[in-house]
XYZ file of C-alpha atoms in Angstrom:
434
model
C 32.487 -105.652 75.798
C 33.070 -107.268 72.595
C 35.919 -109.658 72.537
C 39.577 -108.057 71.479
C 40.967 -110.318 68.594
C 44.296 -112.374 69.394
C 46.178 -110.390 66.564
C 45.062 -107.004 68.201
C 46.499 -107.218 71.445
C 49.573 -106.315 70.845
C 48.801 -102.903 67.823
C 49.723 -100.359 69.863
C 47.717 -97.805 67.662
C 44.293 -100.115 67.899
C 44.672 -100.451 71.965
C 45.221 -96.142 72.236
C 41.477 -96.132 70.433
C 39.983 -98.463 72.520
C 40.980 -96.758 75.243
C 40.222 -93.796 74.103
C 36.287 -95.213 73.216
C 36.440 -96.929 77.033
C 37.632 -93.042 78.526
C 34.590 -91.412 76.335
C 32.127 -93.903 77.998
C 33.267 -93.424 81.099
C 33.196 -89.889 81.157
C 29.717 -90.050 79.790
C 28.189 -92.642 82.283
C 29.831 -89.934 84.845
C 27.764 -87.239 83.499
C 24.594 -89.126 82.671
C 25.712 -89.950 87.287
C 25.941 -86.237 88.372
C 22.646 -84.987 86.692
C 20.684 -87.813 88.411
C 22.414 -87.190 91.797
C 21.290 -83.366 91.192
C 17.946 -84.501 90.584
C 15.698 -83.120 93.579
C 14.094 -87.129 93.699
C 17.381 -89.044 93.108
C 18.876 -86.707 95.705
C 16.520 -87.052 98.492
C 16.610 -91.039 97.541
C 20.684 -90.636 98.350
C 19.745 -88.486 101.693
C 17.516 -91.063 102.761
C 19.861 -93.857 101.854
C 22.862 -92.096 104.232
C 20.230 -91.310 106.659
C 19.351 -94.976 107.490
C 22.930 -95.861 106.801
C 23.966 -93.625 109.684
C 20.999 -94.351 111.787
C 21.910 -98.527 111.694
C 25.568 -97.590 112.583
C 24.759 -95.388 115.443
C 22.111 -98.379 116.586
C 24.352 -101.660 116.233
C 28.078 -99.741 116.685
C 27.740 -97.104 119.023
C 28.328 -97.569 122.888
C 24.746 -97.770 123.343
C 24.218 -94.242 124.758
C 21.862 -91.547 124.166
C 22.942 -88.824 126.109
C 24.574 -85.267 124.579
C 27.929 -86.081 127.301
C 27.623 -82.030 128.337
C 24.279 -82.263 129.163
C 24.710 -85.718 130.935
C 22.053 -85.559 134.119
C 23.702 -86.190 137.546
C 23.021 -89.042 139.149
C 23.231 -87.612 142.408
C 19.762 -86.155 141.587
C 17.845 -89.372 140.325
C 18.647 -91.164 143.829
C 15.141 -89.662 145.250
C 12.255 -91.738 143.502
C 10.154 -89.208 141.106
C 6.055 -89.669 142.674
C 5.773 -91.763 139.560
C 7.651 -94.309 140.835
C 7.160 -94.255 144.754
C 5.944 -97.397 145.541
C 2.344 -97.689 146.542
C 2.934 -99.244 149.764
C 6.097 -98.942 152.680
C 8.831 -101.322 150.885
C 11.185 -102.655 153.646
C 15.231 -101.060 153.168
C 16.769 -103.318 151.167
C 19.147 -105.896 152.969
C 22.072 -107.574 151.773
C 21.133 -111.859 151.229
C 23.157 -113.554 154.831
C 25.625 -116.157 153.619
C 25.260 -118.820 155.972
C 28.559 -119.467 158.267
C 30.146 -122.727 159.896
C 33.402 -123.178 161.322
C 35.576 -125.573 160.610
C 38.421 -125.944 163.264
C 41.537 -128.015 162.546
C 43.255 -129.454 164.518
C 47.001 -130.884 164.985
C 48.577 -133.672 167.489
C 52.284 -133.764 166.288
C 55.018 -130.743 165.653
C 55.811 -130.931 162.207
C 59.680 -130.292 163.393
C 60.132 -132.962 166.088
C 57.317 -134.489 166.347
C 56.695 -133.535 169.609
C 53.373 -133.594 171.430
C 52.005 -129.822 170.883
C 49.738 -128.188 173.980
C 46.943 -126.101 172.950
C 47.274 -122.404 173.704
C 43.277 -121.277 174.643
C 41.682 -118.916 172.408
C 44.734 -118.342 169.847
C 43.819 -119.361 166.361
C 45.034 -118.321 162.867
C 41.838 -117.674 160.388
C 40.650 -117.449 156.795
C 37.122 -117.122 155.074
C 36.985 -119.261 152.154
C 33.594 -119.644 150.166
C 31.532 -122.808 149.089
C 29.035 -124.404 147.112
C 26.844 -127.225 147.445
C 25.151 -128.170 144.389
C 21.070 -128.604 144.268
C 20.295 -132.126 145.750
C 17.539 -133.868 144.443
C 15.724 -135.900 147.268
C 12.452 -138.240 147.035
C 10.508 -138.175 149.572
C 8.099 -141.491 150.836
C 5.178 -140.387 152.417
C 3.686 -142.782 154.106
C -0.100 -141.796 155.190
C -0.760 -143.695 158.486
C -4.527 -145.476 158.349
C -6.425 -145.315 162.021
C -9.693 -147.063 162.335
C -12.203 -144.940 164.118
C -13.294 -146.585 167.808
C -16.948 -145.129 167.092
C -17.767 -145.719 164.066
C -15.213 -148.468 162.768
C -14.417 -146.513 159.798
C -10.925 -146.700 158.012
C -9.594 -143.225 158.066
C -6.552 -141.993 155.927
C -4.319 -139.714 156.748
C -3.769 -136.276 155.149
C -0.622 -135.687 153.015
C 1.122 -132.658 152.005
C -0.318 -130.128 149.710
C 0.545 -131.182 146.145
C 1.252 -129.552 142.380
C -1.716 -131.771 141.283
C -3.393 -135.062 141.937
C -1.004 -138.155 141.013
C 1.942 -135.570 140.944
C 5.259 -137.303 141.500
C 7.013 -133.769 141.755
C 6.224 -131.796 144.290
C 5.383 -127.668 144.264
C 8.857 -126.689 145.037
C 9.921 -128.836 141.715
C 7.863 -127.225 139.689
C 8.837 -123.253 141.138
C 12.645 -124.695 140.833
C 11.666 -125.431 137.381
C 10.083 -122.060 136.299
C 12.188 -119.642 137.953
C 15.102 -121.474 135.868
C 13.630 -120.590 133.247
C 11.405 -117.563 133.140
C 13.974 -115.766 136.003
C 17.306 -117.212 134.187
C 16.736 -118.478 131.100
C 17.937 -121.247 131.095
C 15.869 -123.846 128.764
C 14.224 -126.759 129.744
C 16.361 -129.063 127.597
C 19.148 -127.841 128.946
C 17.415 -128.412 132.773
C 16.626 -131.741 131.596
C 20.487 -132.731 130.919
C 21.411 -131.093 134.259
C 19.150 -133.351 135.761
C 20.186 -136.312 133.888
C 23.871 -135.525 135.130
C 22.527 -135.944 139.104
C 20.977 -139.583 137.960
C 17.300 -138.222 137.376
C 16.162 -138.944 133.880
C 13.398 -136.310 132.661
C 12.306 -135.389 129.784
C 11.459 -131.492 128.952
C 7.846 -132.733 128.215
C 7.398 -133.660 131.624
C 9.359 -130.087 132.685
C 6.763 -128.009 130.463
C 3.602 -129.895 132.096
C 4.948 -128.969 135.461
C 5.349 -125.080 134.460
C 1.848 -125.546 132.654
C 0.002 -126.818 136.066
C 2.017 -124.135 138.211
C 0.589 -121.610 135.812
C -2.616 -123.022 136.123
C -2.804 -122.618 139.543
C -1.533 -119.304 139.694
C -3.299 -117.930 137.097
C -6.469 -116.330 139.633
C -3.355 -114.528 140.677
C -2.117 -113.131 137.507
C -6.244 -112.331 136.987
C -5.916 -110.044 140.303
C -2.386 -108.270 139.348
C -4.134 -107.396 136.670
C -7.555 -106.265 138.499
C -4.888 -104.393 140.724
C -3.201 -102.924 137.968
C -6.174 -101.245 136.149
C -7.378 -100.150 139.247
C -4.864 -97.654 139.542
C -6.030 -95.452 136.388
C -2.698 -94.800 134.599
C -1.506 -97.825 132.432
C 2.337 -98.590 130.764
C 1.369 -100.898 127.555
C 3.970 -102.286 124.808
C 4.138 -105.138 123.338
C 7.412 -107.182 121.576
C 7.879 -109.729 119.159
C 8.272 -113.138 120.307
C 8.656 -116.266 117.609
C 6.098 -118.753 117.612
C 7.600 -122.090 118.701
C 8.308 -124.450 114.975
C 7.080 -122.053 112.769
C 8.574 -118.950 110.866
C 6.231 -116.461 111.811
C 5.739 -114.399 115.315
C 3.594 -113.608 118.123
C 3.418 -110.903 120.709
C 4.356 -110.868 124.506
C 1.906 -108.179 125.494
C 2.559 -106.022 128.925
C 0.755 -103.695 130.880
C 2.259 -102.002 134.211
C 2.662 -99.339 136.709
C 4.100 -98.561 139.866
C 1.690 -102.007 140.817
C 3.361 -104.275 138.953
C 3.571 -105.533 135.964
C 1.189 -107.924 133.556
C 1.840 -110.410 131.022
C -0.427 -111.799 128.189
C 0.985 -113.994 124.810
C -0.866 -113.557 121.564
C -0.699 -114.799 117.733
C -1.333 -111.444 116.767
C -0.274 -107.505 117.185
C -3.442 -106.392 116.643
C -4.872 -103.637 118.795
C -8.133 -106.039 119.829
C -5.652 -107.356 122.206
C -5.220 -103.908 123.950
C -8.621 -103.891 123.896
C -9.005 -107.240 125.602
C -6.594 -106.545 128.495
C -8.129 -103.448 129.754
C -11.903 -104.206 129.414
C -13.477 -101.476 130.812
C -10.475 -99.803 132.182
C -11.275 -95.740 132.528
C -7.723 -93.424 132.421
C -4.736 -93.199 130.705
C -2.522 -95.231 128.682
C 0.872 -94.723 127.808
C 2.510 -95.861 124.458
C 5.263 -95.844 122.136
C 2.640 -94.466 119.316
C 2.268 -97.372 117.765
C -1.032 -96.890 115.700
C -2.499 -100.517 116.858
C -3.544 -97.651 120.141
C -5.282 -95.486 118.098
C -8.475 -96.694 118.526
C -8.487 -95.532 122.460
C -8.433 -92.011 121.038
C -12.237 -91.986 119.562
C -13.612 -92.931 123.076
C -13.893 -90.992 126.072
C -13.154 -93.065 128.864
C -9.322 -93.536 127.996
C -6.628 -90.561 127.272
C -3.036 -91.787 125.281
C -0.247 -90.001 125.977
C 2.819 -90.700 124.659
C 6.307 -91.664 125.204
C 9.136 -88.740 125.066
C 11.866 -91.160 125.319
C 10.632 -92.401 121.559
C 10.716 -89.046 120.656
C 13.961 -88.233 121.984
C 15.686 -91.523 120.452
C 14.620 -90.062 116.560
C 16.420 -87.354 116.891
C 19.224 -88.791 118.943
C 19.762 -91.549 115.550
C 20.008 -88.783 112.930
C 21.987 -85.875 115.534
C 25.383 -86.914 113.176
C 23.656 -85.806 110.145
C 21.712 -83.033 111.270
C 23.311 -80.324 114.293
C 19.497 -79.297 114.678
C 18.804 -82.156 116.286
C 20.903 -81.745 119.429
C 18.676 -78.188 120.227
C 15.276 -80.551 120.117
C 17.199 -83.074 122.152
C 18.724 -80.006 124.390
C 14.731 -79.310 124.854
C 13.208 -82.274 125.348
C 16.224 -83.020 127.888
C 15.024 -79.644 129.785
C 11.664 -81.273 130.182
C 13.396 -84.229 132.216
C 15.212 -81.876 134.446
C 11.846 -80.100 135.197
C 10.365 -83.708 136.767
C 13.388 -84.488 137.890
C 14.029 -81.492 140.046
C 10.499 -82.455 141.586
C 11.111 -85.096 144.762
C 7.537 -87.246 145.879
C 4.795 -84.279 145.035
C 2.294 -84.481 142.708
C 0.723 -81.045 142.924
C 4.667 -79.459 142.670
C 5.219 -81.306 139.784
C 1.721 -79.911 138.390
C 2.633 -76.511 139.091
C 6.244 -77.185 137.588
C 4.940 -78.649 134.245
C 2.217 -76.007 133.743
C 4.986 -72.951 134.024
C 8.294 -74.454 133.125
C 7.444 -77.336 130.829
C 4.439 -75.402 129.134
C 7.077 -73.126 128.166
C 9.424 -75.537 126.592
C 7.118 -76.929 124.578
C 6.222 -74.102 123.029
C 10.003 -73.258 122.243
C 10.229 -76.577 120.468
C 6.577 -76.931 119.059
C 7.937 -73.792 117.157
C 10.768 -75.087 116.281
C 10.107 -78.032 114.958
C 7.535 -76.249 112.756
C 10.449 -73.855 111.558
C 12.485 -77.373 110.810
C 9.353 -79.164 109.237
C 9.121 -76.198 106.547
C 13.338 -76.422 105.257
C 14.189 -79.865 105.417
C 13.163 -82.988 103.508
C 10.570 -85.182 104.774
C 11.946 -88.287 104.079
C 15.275 -87.303 105.249
C 16.074 -88.862 108.645
C 15.547 -85.164 110.569
C 12.079 -84.753 108.383
C 10.815 -88.391 109.750
C 11.749 -87.637 113.433
C 10.215 -84.206 113.299
C 6.848 -85.568 111.684
C 6.538 -88.415 114.307
C 7.171 -86.303 117.240
C 4.298 -83.556 115.236
C 1.606 -86.395 114.743
C 1.583 -87.423 118.349
C 1.990 -84.102 119.845
C -1.174 -84.185 121.571
C -0.438 -87.438 123.092
C 3.088 -85.749 124.282
C 1.837 -82.775 125.873
C -0.615 -84.661 127.696
C 1.567 -84.770 131.149
C 0.887 -80.743 131.534
C -2.012 -81.433 132.470
C -1.761 -84.305 134.306
C 0.941 -84.916 136.734
C 0.499 -88.125 136.963
C 1.429 -89.137 133.815
C 5.353 -89.619 133.303
C 7.050 -88.733 130.380
C 8.319 -92.287 129.248
C 6.939 -95.797 128.531
C 10.389 -96.744 129.824
C 8.628 -98.904 132.754
C 6.838 -101.010 130.238
C 10.000 -101.398 128.431
C 11.855 -102.364 131.687
C 8.761 -105.128 132.323
C 9.783 -106.904 128.725
C 13.226 -107.143 129.240
C 13.293 -110.074 130.793
C 11.463 -112.146 128.430
C 13.301 -110.199 125.683
C 16.661 -111.532 126.998
C 15.104 -115.279 127.328
C 12.941 -114.631 124.258
C 16.161 -116.338 121.792
C 16.935 -118.454 123.982
C 13.561 -120.636 124.717
C 13.752 -120.552 121.088
C 9.937 -119.883 120.474
C 6.949 -119.863 122.242
C 4.137 -122.109 122.514
C 1.308 -121.007 121.327
C -1.948 -120.370 123.319
């Protein structure tokens, strides 16, 4: 803007003319802006931007619920497990951990009033409970391996010691297990554990603690491989991946998870390539359930593996744009009906298969027709347009469950398996590469 001369700043006539020019310029800009907003391209960009803002607001500032209040499921109906989640072996009823108890008898020999002698009233006490805690105790065990001389051959024999984590290790197996559990189950970083040990008089650096977890892994690796093989034998595998920062770098590695009701298997890699999934699955033949990530598309070309997709992910796309599009509510209601049909079946794959072929197939037909109608009448780049495109693009994998009752509706099992490493992800401040 041109600078106004000092002698004109107090000139009313000049200032009035200046105001008229500014007003005219503002009016012109407003008209140009309105013209731009009315153009199809810019209108589409504005709608897309508003949808993104609403999605981010819901994701970061909402209460976290993804259910329509009037259709919230009855939690009593979910007490019995769906057939997909029934454990393969009989599990003992859950038991509450019994807290060890000790009795402490408090005695007194003088009366607090007159200092006279007291006579005990047999069987009469006044009781109260108190919970106490004993800190973790570090104990140095000195192993003395007795030496012997054989009476027959005169050979010197040394008694065997206990099992050790590795030859020459000064740390016990329970010590290494405790370090690993504190880190990976309770997300206590090794550096923090080192400080806690130092407070108890034991100086041990993080490098040594890491060495304990590494050696423990080397001992347990054959068991991990057996778990993996047990999972793959079932024929139905949930698979997912999430980022995991590589230590001392700004790049991401990825934690891969594969599991079913037989357990969960994890693998850490520096890439998100679908080749990792191929390596993990090996010669697997069956069904993989995933979230629609393009890295799994390679399995659609073969005959050995069928690819099923997750209805929770599809539903979330519509829930994210529910505020701006009333049509999304009807889609969510139809998807929720698929879940209600599954929940109505208790423990029988045969009955579940019949329900899906009759009731679920009807719902899917109604849902697909509604999605095609939406596709013709909404902007592709809008939040609702993207949700519709996502669902229709994955439709074949989303509808596999009708043909096979053992396919669950969601990939939530894989996401639950990843919950623990994700909770510790930032606390670890990075992962070491492998």
